[in-house]
PDB file of C-alpha atoms in Angstrom:
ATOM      1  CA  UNK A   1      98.573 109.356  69.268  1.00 47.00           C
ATOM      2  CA  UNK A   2     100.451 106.923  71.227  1.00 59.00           C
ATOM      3  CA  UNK A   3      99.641 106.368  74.924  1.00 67.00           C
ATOM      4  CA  UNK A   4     102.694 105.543  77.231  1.00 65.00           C
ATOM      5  CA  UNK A   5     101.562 102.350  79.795  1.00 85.00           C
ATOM      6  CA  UNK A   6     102.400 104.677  82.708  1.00 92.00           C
ATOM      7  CA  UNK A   7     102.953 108.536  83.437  1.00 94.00           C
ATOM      8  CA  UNK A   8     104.800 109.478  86.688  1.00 95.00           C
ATOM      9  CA  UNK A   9     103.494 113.459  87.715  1.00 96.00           C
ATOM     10  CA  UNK A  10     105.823 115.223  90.017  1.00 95.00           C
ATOM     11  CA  UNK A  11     103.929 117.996  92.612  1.00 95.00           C
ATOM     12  CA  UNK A  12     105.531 120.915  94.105  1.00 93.00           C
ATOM     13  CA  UNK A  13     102.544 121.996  95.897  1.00 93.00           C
ATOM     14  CA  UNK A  14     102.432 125.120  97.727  1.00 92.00           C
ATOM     15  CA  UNK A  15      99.140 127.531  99.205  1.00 91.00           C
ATOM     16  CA  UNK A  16      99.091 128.908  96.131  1.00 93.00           C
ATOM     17  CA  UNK A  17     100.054 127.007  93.289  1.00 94.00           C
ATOM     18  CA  UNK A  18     101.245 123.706  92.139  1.00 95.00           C
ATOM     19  CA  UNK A  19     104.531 122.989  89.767  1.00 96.00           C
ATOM     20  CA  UNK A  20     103.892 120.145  87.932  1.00 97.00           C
ATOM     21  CA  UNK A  21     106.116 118.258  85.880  1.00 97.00           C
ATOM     22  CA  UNK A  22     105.600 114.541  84.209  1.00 96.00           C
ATOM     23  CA  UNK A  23     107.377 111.458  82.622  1.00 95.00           C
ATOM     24  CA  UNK A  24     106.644 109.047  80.493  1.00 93.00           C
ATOM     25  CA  UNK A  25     107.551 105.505  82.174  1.00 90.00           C
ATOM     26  CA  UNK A  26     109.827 104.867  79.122  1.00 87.00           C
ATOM     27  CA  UNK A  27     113.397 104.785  79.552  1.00 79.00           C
ATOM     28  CA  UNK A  28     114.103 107.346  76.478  1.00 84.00           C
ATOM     29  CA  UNK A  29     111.220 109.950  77.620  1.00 88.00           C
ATOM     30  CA  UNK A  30     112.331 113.214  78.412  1.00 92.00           C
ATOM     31  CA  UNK A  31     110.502 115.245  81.463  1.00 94.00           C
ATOM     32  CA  UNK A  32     107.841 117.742  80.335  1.00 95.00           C
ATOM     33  CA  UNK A  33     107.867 121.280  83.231  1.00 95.00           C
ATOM     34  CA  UNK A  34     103.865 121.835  82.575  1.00 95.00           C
ATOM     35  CA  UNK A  35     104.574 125.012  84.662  1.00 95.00           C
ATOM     36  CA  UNK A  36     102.054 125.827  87.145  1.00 96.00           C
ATOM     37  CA  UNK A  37      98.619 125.104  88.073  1.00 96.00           C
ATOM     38  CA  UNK A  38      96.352 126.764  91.012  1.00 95.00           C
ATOM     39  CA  UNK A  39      95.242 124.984  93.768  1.00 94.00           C
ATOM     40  CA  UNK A  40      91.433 124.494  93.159  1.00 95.00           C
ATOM     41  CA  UNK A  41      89.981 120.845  92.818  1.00 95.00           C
ATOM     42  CA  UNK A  42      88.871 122.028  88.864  1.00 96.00           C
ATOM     43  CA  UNK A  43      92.220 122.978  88.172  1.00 96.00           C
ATOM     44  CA  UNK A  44      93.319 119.180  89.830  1.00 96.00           C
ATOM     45  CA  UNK A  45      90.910 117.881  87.687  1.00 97.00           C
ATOM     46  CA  UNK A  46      91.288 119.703  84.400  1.00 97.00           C
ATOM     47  CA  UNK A  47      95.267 118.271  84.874  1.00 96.00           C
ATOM     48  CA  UNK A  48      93.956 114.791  85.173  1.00 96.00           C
ATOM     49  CA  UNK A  49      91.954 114.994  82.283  1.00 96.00           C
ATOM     50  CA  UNK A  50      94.734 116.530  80.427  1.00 95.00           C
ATOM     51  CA  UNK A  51      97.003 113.480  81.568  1.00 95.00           C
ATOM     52  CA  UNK A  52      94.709 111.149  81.082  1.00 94.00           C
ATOM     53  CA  UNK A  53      94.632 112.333  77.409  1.00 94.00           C
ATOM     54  CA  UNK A  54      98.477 110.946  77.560  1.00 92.00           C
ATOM     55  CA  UNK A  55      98.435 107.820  79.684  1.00 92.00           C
ATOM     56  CA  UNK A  56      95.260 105.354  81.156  1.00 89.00           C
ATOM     57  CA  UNK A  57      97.984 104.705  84.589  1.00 93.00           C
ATOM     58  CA  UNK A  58      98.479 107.928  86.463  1.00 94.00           C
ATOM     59  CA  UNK A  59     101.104 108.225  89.176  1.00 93.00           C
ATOM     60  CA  UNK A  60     101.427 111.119  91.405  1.00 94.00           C
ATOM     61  CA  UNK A  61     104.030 111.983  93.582  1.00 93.00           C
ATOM     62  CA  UNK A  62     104.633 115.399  95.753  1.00 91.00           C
ATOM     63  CA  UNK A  63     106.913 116.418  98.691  1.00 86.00           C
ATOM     64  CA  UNK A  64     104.849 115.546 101.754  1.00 83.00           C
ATOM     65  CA  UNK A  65     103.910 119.139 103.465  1.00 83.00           C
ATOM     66  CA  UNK A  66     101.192 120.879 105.245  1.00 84.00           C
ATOM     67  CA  UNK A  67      99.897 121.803 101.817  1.00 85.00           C
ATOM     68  CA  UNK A  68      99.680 118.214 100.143  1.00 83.00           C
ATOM     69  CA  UNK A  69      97.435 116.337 102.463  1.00 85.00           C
ATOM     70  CA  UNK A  70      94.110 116.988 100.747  1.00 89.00           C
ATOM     71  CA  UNK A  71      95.590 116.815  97.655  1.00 92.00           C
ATOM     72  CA  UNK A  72      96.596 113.120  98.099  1.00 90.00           C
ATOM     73  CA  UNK A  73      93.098 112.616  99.826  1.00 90.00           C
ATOM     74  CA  UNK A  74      91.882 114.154  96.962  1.00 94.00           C
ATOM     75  CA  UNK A  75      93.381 112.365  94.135  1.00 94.00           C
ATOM     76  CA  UNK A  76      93.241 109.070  96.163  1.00 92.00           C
ATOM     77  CA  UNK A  77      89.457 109.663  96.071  1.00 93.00           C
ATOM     78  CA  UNK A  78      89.655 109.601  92.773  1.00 93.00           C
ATOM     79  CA  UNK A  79      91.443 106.189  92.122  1.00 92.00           C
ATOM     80  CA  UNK A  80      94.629 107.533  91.260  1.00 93.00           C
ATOM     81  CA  UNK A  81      98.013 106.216  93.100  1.00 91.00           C
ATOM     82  CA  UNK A  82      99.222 109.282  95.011  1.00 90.00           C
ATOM     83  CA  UNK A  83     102.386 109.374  96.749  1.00 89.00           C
ATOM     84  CA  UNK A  84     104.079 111.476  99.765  1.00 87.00           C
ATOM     85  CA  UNK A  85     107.689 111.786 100.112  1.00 87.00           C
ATOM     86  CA  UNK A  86     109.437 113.031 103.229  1.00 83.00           C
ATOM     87  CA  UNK A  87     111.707 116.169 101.987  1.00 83.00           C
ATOM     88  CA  UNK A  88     114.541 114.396 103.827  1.00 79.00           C
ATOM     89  CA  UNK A  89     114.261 111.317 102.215  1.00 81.00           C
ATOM     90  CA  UNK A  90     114.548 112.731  98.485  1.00 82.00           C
ATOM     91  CA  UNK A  91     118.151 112.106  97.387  1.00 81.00           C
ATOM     92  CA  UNK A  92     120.311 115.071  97.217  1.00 80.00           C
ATOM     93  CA  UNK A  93     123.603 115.822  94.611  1.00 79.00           C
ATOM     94  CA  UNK A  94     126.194 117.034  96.570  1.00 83.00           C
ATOM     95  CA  UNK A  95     126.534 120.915  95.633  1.00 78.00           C
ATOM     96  CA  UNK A  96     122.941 120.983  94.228  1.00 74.00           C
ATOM     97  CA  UNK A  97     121.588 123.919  96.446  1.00 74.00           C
ATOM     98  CA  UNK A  98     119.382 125.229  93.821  1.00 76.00           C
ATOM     99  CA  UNK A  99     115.832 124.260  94.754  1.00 79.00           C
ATOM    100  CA  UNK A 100     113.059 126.251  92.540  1.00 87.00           C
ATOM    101  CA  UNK A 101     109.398 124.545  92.299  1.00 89.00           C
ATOM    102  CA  UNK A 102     109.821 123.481  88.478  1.00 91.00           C
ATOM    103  CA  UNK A 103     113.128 121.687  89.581  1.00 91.00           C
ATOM    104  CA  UNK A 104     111.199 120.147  92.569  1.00 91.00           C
ATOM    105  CA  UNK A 105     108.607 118.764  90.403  1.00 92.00           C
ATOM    106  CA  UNK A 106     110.784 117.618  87.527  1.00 92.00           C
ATOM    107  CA  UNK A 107     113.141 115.776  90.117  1.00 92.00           C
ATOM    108  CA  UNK A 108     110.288 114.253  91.664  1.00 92.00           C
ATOM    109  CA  UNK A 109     108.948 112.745  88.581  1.00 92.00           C
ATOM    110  CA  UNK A 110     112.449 111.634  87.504  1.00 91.00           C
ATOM    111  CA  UNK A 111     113.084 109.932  90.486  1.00 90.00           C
ATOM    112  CA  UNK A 112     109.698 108.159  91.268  1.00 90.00           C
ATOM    113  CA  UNK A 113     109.969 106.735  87.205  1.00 90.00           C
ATOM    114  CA  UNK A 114     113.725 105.570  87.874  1.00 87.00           C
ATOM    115  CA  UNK A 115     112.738 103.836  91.099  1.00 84.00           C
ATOM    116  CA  UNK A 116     115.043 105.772  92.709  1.00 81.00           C
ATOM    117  CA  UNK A 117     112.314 106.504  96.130  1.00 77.00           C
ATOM    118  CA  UNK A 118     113.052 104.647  98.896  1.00 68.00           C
ATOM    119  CA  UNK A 119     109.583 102.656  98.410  1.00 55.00           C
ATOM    120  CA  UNK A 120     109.336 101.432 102.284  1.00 43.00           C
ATOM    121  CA  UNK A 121     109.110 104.472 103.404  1.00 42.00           C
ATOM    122  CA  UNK A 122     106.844 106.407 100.733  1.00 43.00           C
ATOM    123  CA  UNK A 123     103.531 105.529 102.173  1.00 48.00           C
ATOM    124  CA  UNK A 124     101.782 107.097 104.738  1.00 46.00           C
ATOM    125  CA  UNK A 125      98.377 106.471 106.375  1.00 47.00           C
ATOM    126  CA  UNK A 126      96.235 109.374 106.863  1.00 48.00           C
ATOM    127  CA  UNK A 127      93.587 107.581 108.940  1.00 49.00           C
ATOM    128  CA  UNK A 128      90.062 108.989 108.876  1.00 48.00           C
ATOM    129  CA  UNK A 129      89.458 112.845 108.029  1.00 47.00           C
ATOM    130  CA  UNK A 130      88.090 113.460 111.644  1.00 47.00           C
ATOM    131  CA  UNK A 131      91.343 112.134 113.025  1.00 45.00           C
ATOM    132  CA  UNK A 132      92.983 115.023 110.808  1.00 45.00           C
ATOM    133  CA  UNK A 133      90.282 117.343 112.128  1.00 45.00           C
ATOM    134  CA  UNK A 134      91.299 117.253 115.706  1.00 40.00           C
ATOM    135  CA  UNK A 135      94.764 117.035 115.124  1.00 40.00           C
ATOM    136  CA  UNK A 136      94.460 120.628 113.335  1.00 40.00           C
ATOM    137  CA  UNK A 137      91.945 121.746 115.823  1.00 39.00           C
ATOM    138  CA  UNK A 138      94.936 121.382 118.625  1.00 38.00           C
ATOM    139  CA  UNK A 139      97.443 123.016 116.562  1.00 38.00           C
ATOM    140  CA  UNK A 140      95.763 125.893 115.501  1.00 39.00           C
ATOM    141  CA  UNK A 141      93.607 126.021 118.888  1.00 40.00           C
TER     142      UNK A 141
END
């Protein structure tokens, strides 16, 4: 089977589930929608082994929300490249107001192959996990 150099995996995550979608970093590749996935750190890791199976280089990208922080923690962990968009900074057609998770993921993974995310801005630093601990604590306190 042949391996492409890089895949690019676009996350819709949500409380419940996770759309994911993925591209090959080849310029012909179409997108694959693998539909949905839960949210439980096996079902994060059976994906990874399942893209792994694909492509050595693993790139993740999701729409930065209250549900995707341990996710990146997670995958960064790991040793995989994980990165957070702002929602705002995802480039929008004019007139495309149709926004379903499988879209979400698939654009995602389109966009972060073609280059298309504004880079600068696409990292974020999560500091240390106690730092995230008290900043919860005072929201939800």
């Amino acid at each position: 089977m042949h391996q492409s150099s890089t895949l690019y995996i676009g996350l819709d995550v949500h409380k419940e589930s996770i759309a994911v979608a993925y591209v090959a970093q080849e310029h012909h590749a179409e997108v694959v929608s693998l539909g949905n996935i839960g949210t439980r750190q096996c079902d994060i890791d059976q994906l990874i082994r399942k893209m792994q199976s694909k492509s050595k280089h693993l790139i993740f990208v999701y729409e930065a929300g209250p549900c995707g922080y341990w996710l990146y923690r997670y995958l960064t962990n790991k040793g995989h490249v994980c990165w957070g968009v702002a929602p705002s900074l995802i480039p929008q057609k004019p007139g495309d107001r149709v926004k379903t998770n499988r879209r979400d993921a698939i654009k995602l993974a389109r966009l972060m192959r073609s280059g298309d995310l504004p880079w600068g801005v696409l990292t974020f630093g999560l500091g240390n996990l106690s730092q995230h601990g008290n900043i919860f604590w005072f929201r939800h306190n």
